[in-house]
Coordinates of C-alpha atoms and ligand atoms in Angstrom, one line a residue:
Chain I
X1 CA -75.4 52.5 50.7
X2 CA -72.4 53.9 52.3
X3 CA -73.5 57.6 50.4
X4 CA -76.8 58.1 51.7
X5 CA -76.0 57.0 55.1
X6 CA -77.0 60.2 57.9
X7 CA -73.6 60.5 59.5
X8 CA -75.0 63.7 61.5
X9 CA -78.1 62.2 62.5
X10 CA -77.1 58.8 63.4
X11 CA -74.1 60.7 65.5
X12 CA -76.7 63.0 67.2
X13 CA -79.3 59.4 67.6
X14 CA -75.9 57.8 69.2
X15 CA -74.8 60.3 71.5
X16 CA -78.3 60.0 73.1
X17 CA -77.8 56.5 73.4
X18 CA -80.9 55.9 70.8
X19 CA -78.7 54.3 68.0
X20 CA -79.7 50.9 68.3
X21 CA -78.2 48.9 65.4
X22 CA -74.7 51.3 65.8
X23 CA -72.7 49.3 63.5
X24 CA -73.0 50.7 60.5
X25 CA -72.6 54.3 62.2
X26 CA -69.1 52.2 63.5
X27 CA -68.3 51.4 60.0
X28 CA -68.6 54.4 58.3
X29 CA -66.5 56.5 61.0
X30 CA -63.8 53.8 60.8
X31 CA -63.4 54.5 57.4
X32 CA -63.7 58.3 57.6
X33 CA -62.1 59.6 60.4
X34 CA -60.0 57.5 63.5
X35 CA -59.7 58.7 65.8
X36 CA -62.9 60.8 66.0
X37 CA -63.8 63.4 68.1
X38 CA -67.4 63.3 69.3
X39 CA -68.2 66.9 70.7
X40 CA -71.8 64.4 71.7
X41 CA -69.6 61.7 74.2
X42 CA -66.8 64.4 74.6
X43 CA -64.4 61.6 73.8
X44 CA -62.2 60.5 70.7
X45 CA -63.5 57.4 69.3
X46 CA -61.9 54.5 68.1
X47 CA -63.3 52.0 66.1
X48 CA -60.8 49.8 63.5
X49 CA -59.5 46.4 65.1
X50 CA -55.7 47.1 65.0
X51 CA -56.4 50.8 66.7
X52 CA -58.0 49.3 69.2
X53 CA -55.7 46.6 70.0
X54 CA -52.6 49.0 69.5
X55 CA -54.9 51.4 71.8
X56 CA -55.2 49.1 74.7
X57 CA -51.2 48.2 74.8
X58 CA -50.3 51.9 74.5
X59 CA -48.9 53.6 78.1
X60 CA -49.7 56.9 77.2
X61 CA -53.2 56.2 77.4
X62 CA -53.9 55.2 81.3
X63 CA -56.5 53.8 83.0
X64 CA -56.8 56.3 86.0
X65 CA -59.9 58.1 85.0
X66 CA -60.2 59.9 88.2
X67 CA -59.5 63.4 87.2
X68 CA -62.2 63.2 84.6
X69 CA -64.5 62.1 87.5
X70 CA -63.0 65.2 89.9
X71 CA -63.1 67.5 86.7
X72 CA -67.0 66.6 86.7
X73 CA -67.7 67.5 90.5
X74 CA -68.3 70.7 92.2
X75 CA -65.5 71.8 94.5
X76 CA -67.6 71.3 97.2
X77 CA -68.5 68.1 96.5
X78 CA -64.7 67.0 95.4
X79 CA -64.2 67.1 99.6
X80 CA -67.6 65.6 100.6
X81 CA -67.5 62.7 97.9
X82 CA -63.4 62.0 98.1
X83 CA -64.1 58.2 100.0
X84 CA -66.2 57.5 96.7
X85 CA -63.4 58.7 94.4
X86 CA -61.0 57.2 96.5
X87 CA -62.8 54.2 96.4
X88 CA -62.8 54.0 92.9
X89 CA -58.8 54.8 92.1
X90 CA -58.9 51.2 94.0
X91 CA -60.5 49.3 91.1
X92 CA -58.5 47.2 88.8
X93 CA -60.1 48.8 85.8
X94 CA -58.7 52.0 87.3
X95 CA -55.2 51.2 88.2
X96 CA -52.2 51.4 86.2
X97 CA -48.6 49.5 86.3
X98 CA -47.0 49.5 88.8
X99 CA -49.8 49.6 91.4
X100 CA -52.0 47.4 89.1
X101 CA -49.6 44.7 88.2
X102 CA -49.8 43.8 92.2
X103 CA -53.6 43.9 92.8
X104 CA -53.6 41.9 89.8
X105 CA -51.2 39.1 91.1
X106 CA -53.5 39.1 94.4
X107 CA -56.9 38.9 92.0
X108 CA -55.0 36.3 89.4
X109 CA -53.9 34.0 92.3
X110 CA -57.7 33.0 92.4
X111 CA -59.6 34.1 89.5
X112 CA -57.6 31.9 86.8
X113 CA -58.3 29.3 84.1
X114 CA -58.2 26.9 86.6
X115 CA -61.0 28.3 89.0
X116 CA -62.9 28.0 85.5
X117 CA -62.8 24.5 85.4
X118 CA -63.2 23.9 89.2
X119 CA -65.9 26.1 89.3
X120 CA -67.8 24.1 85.9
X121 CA -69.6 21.6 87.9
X122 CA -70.9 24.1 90.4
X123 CA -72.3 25.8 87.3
X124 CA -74.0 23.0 85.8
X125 CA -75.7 22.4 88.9
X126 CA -77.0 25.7 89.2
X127 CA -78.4 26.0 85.5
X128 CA -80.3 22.3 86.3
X129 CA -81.9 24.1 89.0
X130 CA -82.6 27.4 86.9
X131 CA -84.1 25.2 83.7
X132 CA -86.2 23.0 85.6
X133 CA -87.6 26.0 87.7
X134 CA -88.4 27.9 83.9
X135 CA -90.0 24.1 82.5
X136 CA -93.1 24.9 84.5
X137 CA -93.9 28.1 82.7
X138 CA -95.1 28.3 79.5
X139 CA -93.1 31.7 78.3
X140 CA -90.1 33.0 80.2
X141 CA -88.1 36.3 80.2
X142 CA -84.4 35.0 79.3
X143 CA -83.2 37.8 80.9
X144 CA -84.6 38.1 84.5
X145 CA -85.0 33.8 84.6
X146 CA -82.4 32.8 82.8
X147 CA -79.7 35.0 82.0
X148 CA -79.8 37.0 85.6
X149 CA -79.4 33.8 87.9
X150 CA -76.4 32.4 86.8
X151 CA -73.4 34.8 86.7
X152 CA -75.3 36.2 89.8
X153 CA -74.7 32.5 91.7
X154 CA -71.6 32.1 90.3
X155 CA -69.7 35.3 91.5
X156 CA -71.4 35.7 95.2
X157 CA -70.0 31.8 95.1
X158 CA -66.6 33.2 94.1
X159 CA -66.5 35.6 96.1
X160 CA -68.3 34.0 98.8
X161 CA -71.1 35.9 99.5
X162 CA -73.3 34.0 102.3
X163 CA -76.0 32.5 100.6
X164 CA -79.2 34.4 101.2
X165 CA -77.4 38.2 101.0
X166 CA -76.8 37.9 98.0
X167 CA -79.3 40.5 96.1
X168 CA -78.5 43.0 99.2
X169 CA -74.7 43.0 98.1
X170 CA -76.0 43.1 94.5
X171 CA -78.1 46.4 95.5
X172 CA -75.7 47.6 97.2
X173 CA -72.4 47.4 94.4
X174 CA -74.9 48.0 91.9
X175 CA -75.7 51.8 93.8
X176 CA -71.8 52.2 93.6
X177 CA -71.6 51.5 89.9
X178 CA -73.8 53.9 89.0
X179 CA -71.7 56.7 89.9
X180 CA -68.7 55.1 87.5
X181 CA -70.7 54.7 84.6
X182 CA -72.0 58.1 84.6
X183 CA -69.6 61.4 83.5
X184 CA -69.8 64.7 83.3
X185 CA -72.0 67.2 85.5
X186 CA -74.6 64.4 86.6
X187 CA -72.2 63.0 88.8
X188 CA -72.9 65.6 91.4
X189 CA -76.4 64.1 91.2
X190 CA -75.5 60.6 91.3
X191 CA -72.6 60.6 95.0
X192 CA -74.4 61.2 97.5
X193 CA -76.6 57.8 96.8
X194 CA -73.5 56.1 95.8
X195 CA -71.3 57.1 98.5
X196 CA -73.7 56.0 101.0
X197 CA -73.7 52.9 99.5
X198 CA -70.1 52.3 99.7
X199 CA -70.3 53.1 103.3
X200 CA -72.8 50.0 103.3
X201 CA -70.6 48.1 101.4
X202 CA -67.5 48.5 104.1
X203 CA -69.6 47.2 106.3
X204 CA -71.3 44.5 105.0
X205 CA -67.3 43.2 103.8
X206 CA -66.2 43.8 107.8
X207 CA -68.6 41.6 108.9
X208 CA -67.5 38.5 106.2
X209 CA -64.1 39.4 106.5
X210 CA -64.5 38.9 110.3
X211 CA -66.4 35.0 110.0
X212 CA -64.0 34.1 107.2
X213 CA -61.1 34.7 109.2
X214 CA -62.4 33.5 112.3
X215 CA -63.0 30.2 110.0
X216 CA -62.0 30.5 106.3
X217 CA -63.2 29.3 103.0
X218 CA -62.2 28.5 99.6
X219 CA -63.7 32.3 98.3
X220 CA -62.0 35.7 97.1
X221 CA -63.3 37.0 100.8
X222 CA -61.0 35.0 102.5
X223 CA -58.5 35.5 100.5
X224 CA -58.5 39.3 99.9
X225 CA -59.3 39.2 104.0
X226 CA -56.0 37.2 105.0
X227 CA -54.1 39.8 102.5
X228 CA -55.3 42.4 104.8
X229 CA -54.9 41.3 107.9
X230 CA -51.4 40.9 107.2
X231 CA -51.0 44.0 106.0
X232 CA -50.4 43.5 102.6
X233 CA -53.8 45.1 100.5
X234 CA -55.1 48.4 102.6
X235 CA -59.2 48.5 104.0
X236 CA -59.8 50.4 101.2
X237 CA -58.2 48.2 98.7
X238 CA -59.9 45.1 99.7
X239 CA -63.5 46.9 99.6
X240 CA -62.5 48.4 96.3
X241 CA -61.3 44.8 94.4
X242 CA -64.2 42.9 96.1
X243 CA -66.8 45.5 94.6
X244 CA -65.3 45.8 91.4
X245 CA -65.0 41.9 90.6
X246 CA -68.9 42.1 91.0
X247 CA -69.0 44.5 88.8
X248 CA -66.6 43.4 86.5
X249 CA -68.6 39.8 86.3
X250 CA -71.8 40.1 86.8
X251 CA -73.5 42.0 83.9
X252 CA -70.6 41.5 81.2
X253 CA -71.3 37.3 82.0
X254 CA -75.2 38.4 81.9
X255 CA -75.2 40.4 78.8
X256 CA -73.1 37.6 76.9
X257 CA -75.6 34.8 77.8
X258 CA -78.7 37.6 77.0
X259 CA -77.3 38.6 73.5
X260 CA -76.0 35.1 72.6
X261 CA -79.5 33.4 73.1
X262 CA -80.9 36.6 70.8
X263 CA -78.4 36.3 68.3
X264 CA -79.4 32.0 67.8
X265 CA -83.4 33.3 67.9
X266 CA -82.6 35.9 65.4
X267 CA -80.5 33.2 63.1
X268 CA -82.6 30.4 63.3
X269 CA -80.7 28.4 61.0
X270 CA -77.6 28.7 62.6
X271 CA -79.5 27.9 66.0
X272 CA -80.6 24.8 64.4
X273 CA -77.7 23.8 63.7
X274 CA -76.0 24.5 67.0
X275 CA -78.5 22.0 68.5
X276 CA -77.3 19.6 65.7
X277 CA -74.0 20.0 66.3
X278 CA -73.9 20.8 70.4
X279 CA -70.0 20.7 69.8
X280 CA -70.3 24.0 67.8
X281 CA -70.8 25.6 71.3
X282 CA -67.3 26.5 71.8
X283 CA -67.0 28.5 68.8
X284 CA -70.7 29.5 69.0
X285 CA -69.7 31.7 72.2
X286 CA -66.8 33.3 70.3
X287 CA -69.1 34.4 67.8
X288 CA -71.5 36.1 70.3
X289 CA -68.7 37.6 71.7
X290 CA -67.5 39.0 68.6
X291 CA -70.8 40.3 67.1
X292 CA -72.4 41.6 70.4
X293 CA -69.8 42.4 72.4
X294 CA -71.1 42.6 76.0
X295 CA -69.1 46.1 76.8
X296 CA -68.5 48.0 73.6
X297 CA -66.3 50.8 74.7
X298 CA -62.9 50.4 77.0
X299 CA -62.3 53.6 78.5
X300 CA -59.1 55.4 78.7
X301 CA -57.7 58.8 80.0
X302 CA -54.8 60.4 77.5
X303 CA -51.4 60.4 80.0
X304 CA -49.4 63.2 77.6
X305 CA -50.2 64.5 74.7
X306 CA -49.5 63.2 71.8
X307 CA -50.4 62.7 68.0
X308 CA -52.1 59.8 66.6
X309 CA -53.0 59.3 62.9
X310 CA -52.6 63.2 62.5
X311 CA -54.7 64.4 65.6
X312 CA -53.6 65.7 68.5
X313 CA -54.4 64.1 71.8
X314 CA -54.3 66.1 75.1
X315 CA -53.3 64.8 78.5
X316 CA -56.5 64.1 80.1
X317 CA -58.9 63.7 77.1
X318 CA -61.1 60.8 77.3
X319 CA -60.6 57.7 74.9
X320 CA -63.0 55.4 74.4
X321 CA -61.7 51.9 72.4
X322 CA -64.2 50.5 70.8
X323 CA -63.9 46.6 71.1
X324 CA -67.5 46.4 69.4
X325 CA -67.0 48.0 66.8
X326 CA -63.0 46.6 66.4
X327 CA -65.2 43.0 66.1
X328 CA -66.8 44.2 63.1
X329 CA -63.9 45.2 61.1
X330 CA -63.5 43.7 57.9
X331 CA -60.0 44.1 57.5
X332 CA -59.8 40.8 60.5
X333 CA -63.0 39.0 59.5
X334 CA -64.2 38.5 56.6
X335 CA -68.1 39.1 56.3
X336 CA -67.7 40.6 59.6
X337 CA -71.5 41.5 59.4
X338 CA -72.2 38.1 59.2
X339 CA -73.3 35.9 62.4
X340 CA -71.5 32.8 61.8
X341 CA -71.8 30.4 64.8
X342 CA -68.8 27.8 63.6
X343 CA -66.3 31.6 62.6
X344 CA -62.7 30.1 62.7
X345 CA -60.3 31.7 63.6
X346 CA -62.3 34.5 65.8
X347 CA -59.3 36.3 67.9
X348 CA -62.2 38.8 68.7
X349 CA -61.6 41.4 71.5
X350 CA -64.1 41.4 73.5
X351 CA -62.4 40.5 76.6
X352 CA -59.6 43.4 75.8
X353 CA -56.2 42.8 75.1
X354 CA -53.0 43.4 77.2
X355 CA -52.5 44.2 80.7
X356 CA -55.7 44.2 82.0
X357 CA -57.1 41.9 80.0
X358 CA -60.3 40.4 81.3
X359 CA -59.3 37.3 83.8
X360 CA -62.7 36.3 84.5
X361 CA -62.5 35.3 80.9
X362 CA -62.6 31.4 81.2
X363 CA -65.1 31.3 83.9
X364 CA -67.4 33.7 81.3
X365 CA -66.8 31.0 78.3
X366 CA -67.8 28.0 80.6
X367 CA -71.0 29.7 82.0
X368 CA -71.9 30.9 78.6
X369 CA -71.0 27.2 77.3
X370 CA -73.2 25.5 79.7
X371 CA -76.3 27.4 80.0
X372 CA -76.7 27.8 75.9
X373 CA -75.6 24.2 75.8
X374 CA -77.8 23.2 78.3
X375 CA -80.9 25.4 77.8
X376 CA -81.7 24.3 73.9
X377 CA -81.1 19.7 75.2
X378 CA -83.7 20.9 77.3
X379 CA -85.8 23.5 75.3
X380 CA -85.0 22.7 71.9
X381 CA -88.5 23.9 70.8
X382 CA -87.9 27.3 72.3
X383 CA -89.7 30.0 70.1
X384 CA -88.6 33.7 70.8
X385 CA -91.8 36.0 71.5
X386 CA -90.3 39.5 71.5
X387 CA -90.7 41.1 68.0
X388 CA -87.5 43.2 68.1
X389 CA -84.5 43.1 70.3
X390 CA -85.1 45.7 73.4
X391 CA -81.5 47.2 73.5
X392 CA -81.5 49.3 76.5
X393 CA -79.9 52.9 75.9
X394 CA -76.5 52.7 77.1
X395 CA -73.8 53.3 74.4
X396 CA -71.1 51.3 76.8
X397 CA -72.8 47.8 77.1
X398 CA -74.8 45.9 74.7
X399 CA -77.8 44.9 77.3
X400 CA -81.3 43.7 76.4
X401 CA -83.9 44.9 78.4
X402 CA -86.2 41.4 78.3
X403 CA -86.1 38.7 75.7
X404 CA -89.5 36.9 76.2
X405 CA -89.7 33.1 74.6
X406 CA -92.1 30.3 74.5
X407 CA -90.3 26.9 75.4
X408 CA -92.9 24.1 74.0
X409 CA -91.1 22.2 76.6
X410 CA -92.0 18.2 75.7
X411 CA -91.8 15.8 78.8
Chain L
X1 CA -50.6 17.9 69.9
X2 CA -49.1 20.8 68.4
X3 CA -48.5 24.5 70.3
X4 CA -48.7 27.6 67.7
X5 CA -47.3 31.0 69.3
X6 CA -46.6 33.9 67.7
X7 CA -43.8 35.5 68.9
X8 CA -44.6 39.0 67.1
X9 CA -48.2 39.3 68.9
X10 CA -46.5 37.6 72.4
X11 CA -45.8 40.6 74.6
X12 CA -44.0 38.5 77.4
X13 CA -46.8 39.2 80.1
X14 CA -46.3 35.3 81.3
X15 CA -49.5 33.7 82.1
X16 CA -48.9 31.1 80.1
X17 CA -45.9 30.3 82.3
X18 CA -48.4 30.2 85.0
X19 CA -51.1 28.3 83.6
X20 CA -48.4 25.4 81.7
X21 CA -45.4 25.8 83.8
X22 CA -44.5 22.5 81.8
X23 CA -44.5 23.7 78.5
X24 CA -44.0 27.7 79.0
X25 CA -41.1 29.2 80.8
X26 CA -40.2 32.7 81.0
X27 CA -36.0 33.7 81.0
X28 CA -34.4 35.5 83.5
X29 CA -34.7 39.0 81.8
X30 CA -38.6 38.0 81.8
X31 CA -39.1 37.1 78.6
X32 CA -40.8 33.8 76.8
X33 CA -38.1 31.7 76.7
X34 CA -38.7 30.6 73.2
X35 CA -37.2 33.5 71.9
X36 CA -33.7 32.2 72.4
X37 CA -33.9 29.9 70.3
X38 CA -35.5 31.8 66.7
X39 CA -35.8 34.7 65.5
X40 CA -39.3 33.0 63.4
X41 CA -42.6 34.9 64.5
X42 CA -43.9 31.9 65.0
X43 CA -43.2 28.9 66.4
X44 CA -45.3 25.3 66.5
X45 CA -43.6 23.0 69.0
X46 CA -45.1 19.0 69.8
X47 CA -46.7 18.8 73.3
X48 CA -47.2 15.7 75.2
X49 CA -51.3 14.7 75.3
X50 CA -51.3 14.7 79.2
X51 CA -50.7 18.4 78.9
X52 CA -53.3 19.1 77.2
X53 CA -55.9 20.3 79.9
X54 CA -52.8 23.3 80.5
X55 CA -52.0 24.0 77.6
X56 CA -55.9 24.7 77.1
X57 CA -55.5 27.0 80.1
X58 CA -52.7 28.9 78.3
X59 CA -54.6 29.8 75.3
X60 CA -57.3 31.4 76.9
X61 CA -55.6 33.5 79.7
X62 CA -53.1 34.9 77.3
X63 CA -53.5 38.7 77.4
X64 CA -52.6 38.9 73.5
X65 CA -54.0 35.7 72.3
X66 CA -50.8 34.6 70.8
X67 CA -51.3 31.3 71.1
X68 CA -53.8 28.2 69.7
X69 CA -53.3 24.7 69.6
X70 CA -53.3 22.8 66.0
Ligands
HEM501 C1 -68.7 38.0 79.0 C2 -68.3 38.4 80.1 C3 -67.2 39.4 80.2 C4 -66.7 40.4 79.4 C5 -67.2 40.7 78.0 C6 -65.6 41.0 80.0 C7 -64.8 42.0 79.4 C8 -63.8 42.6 80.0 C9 -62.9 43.6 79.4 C10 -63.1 44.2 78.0 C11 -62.0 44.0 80.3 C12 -60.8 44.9 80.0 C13 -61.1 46.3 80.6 C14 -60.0 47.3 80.4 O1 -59.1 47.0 79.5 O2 -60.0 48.3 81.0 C15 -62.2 43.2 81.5 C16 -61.5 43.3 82.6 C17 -61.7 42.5 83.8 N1 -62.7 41.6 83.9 FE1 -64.0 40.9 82.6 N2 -65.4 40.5 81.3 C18 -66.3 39.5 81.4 C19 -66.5 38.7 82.5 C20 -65.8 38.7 83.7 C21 -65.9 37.9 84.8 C22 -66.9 36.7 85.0 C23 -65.0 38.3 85.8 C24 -64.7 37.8 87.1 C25 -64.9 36.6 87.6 C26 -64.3 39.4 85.2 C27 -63.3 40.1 85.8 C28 -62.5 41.1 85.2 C29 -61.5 41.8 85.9 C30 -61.1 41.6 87.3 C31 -61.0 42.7 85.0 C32 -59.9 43.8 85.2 C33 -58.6 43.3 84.8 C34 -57.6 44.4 84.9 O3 -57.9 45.6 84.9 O4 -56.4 44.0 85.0 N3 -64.8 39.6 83.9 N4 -63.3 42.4 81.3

């Protein structure tokens, strides 16, 4: 198989963000070539497990992608679009030690294993409400009714976005991300709407930050607020960790529940015996981490140069870790291509490795637990409608575009 | 209950210490404090059952998933 595969083709397909089934494309550049440069994503890629997980502890490779963001803009629009950037240098994702190792301690204060457990009841509340508004249709989307409500709920609760707001923050972060998750010369295209945004967003946080402190709450808001007020986190920083927790938790959290409830249409078998076995749940989530890992590629920026497995890195080349593909790799588990909902052990890395591994982590599990859990006691008939799975074209993120199902819901 | 870490894969980033500041403890040079006592890669050490809901928290904040319960 391996011999007639269309390395050039598939490459070309991927770079567009076409390549919808990429693992075997992930496979046979693993085996050929790490890292590889693609001329397509103007990136080295990196695709075999212990790469990836030796990629995401090594300090030559930083997470300050900035330049590659001011390498992409005009020099006119490097002054006129400097708040966004700014803005963006305040991100977790984008911070390295020692600055990161603080606003971590402020985020990891609240957003722990604990707040997981706390938060668990809150979330079967909310996924009652969210299946007994769906048992009243006959077919649903499981993305925009079931998938989408949740994690939204469940970070504005975190944070403590008033209830009512919270699709104009959503809009609002959502117009700032978009400038992130592009590169290259569109980016000039994509500030001004995004900076504007942000300008938004400052405001919108000014006016919680004010109520909270006047009378404060168990939420990141009032928390991130007192920090500031005594000085301790900058204006800037506060916007910038608020915004990027959204970000951060929202459509990963989406995207896990979305591709898990494909993957158990798609393998009925092991679907039914999930709803045999409603224990399996636990490692059933692992799995869909593993085999459709939510964000495929973790971004890095090359520090210094140096030489890894015989190429030559430059300072300021883009990386991009594969943590998708890394979950495939048969050198870690065996029949890696095969969707096994009881896989044990499954040390899969979809929430990263290292220092800025994912600390929404535990709240993702439980919401992922408790919807699929909750969804097939109540649905347990549910028959998926959508022939093939829509994978939208971005190369970063597994995300289904709808994932229509009829729920033969019995009274 | 049993506590498997592997020292090898631990990098000494000390969440666990946070999460199950009764069965973790970090030295004062900042490393996990089991170290001082082996040189094994890994360790499996009895923890009492009513630390079991911290212990849970342990394994899955740690950065390098070093550690499982048995
Ligand atoms: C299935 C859902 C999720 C997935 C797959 C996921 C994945 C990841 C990954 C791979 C990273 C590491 C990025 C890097 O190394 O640069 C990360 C970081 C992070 N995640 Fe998640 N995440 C999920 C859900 C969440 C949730 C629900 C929250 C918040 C409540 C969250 C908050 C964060 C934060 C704050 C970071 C930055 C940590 C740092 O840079 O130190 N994530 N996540």
């Amino acid at each position: 198989m391996a011999s007639d595969f269309d390395l050039k083709g598939a490459l070309a397909t991927y770079a567009k963000g076409q390549l919808f089934d990429p693992y075997p494309l992930y496979e046979t550049l693993r085996l050929r070539e790490e890292p590889f440069w693609s001329d397509g994503l103007g990136m080295w890629l990196i695709h075999g497990f212990a790469d990836v997980e030796e990629g995401l502890s090594d300090p030559r490779l930083q997470n300050d992608r900035i330049l590659g963001y001011e390498r992409a803009l005009t020099p006119e629009n490097r002054v006129k679009f400097k708040a966004l950037n700014e803005h963006l240098s305040h991100w977790l994702g984008f911070e390295d030690p020692p600055v990161h190792t603080q606003s971590r301690g402020y985020l990891k204060e609240y957003i722990s294993g604990r707040l997981a457990i706390r938060m668990k009841p809150i979330i079967e509340k909310q996924i009652q409400e969210i299946l007994t508004k769906a048992q009243s249709h006959s077919e649903i989307d499981l993305i925009t009714d079931f998938a989408y409500p949740l994690p939204l709920a469940i970070i504005c609760d975190l944070l403590g976005i008033e209830s009512g707001r919270e699709e104009e923050f959503k809009a609002l972060a959502d117009a700032i991300g978009i400038y992130p998750g592009n590169v290259g010369p569109i980016l000039n295209e994509v500030a001004p709407a995004a900076q504007e945004a942000l300008i938004k967003m400052e405001a919108f946080f000014d006016e919680m930050v004010a109520k909270r402190l006047a009378e404060p709450k168990d939420d990141l808001i009032t928390r991130l607020g007192q920090l500031a007020s005594e000085g301790l986190l900058s204006h800037q920083e506060m916007v910038s960790l608020l915004t990027f927790v959204f970000l951060a938790g929202f459509g990963t959290t989406l995207n896990l529940i979305a591709n898990g409830m494909m993957l158990l249409f798609t393998h009925p078998a092991e679907k039914e015996k999930l709803i045999a076995h409603p224990e399996l749940i636990g490692s059933a989530v692992e799995e869909f981490l593993r085999f459709e890992s939510p964000i495929q590629i973790v971004a890095r920026l090359v520090r210094e140069d140096f030489e890894w497995h015989g190429k030559q890195l430059r300072a300021g080349d883009y990386v991009g870790l594969n943590a998708g593909a890394a979950n495939r790799d048969e050198a870690i588990f065996p029949d890696a291509n095969v969707f096994y909902i009881a896989r044990e052990p499954n040390r899969h890395i979809a929430f990263g490795r290292a220092a800025h591994f994912c600390l929404g982590a535990p709240l993702a599990r439980v919401e992922a637990q408790v919807a699929i859990d909750q969804f097939f006691k109540k649905f347990p008939r549910a028959e998926m409608i959508s022939p093939t799975p829509d994978w939208l074209p971005i190369i970063s993120f597994r995300h289904l575009g709808t994932l229509r199902v009829k729920l033969n819901y019995e009274n | 209950m049993k506590i498997e870490i592997d020292l090898l894969t631990c990098k000494d980033f000390g969440e666990c210490a946070l999460s199950a500041p009764k069965i973790f403890k970090m030295d004062e040079s900042g490393k996990q404090s089991l170290r001082l006592n082996t040189t094994a890669s890994k360790v499996v050490f009895d923890v009492l059952e009513e630390e079991r809901n911290s212990a849970e928290e342990a394994v899955i904040v740690c950065p390098m998933q070093a550690l499982a319960i048995q």
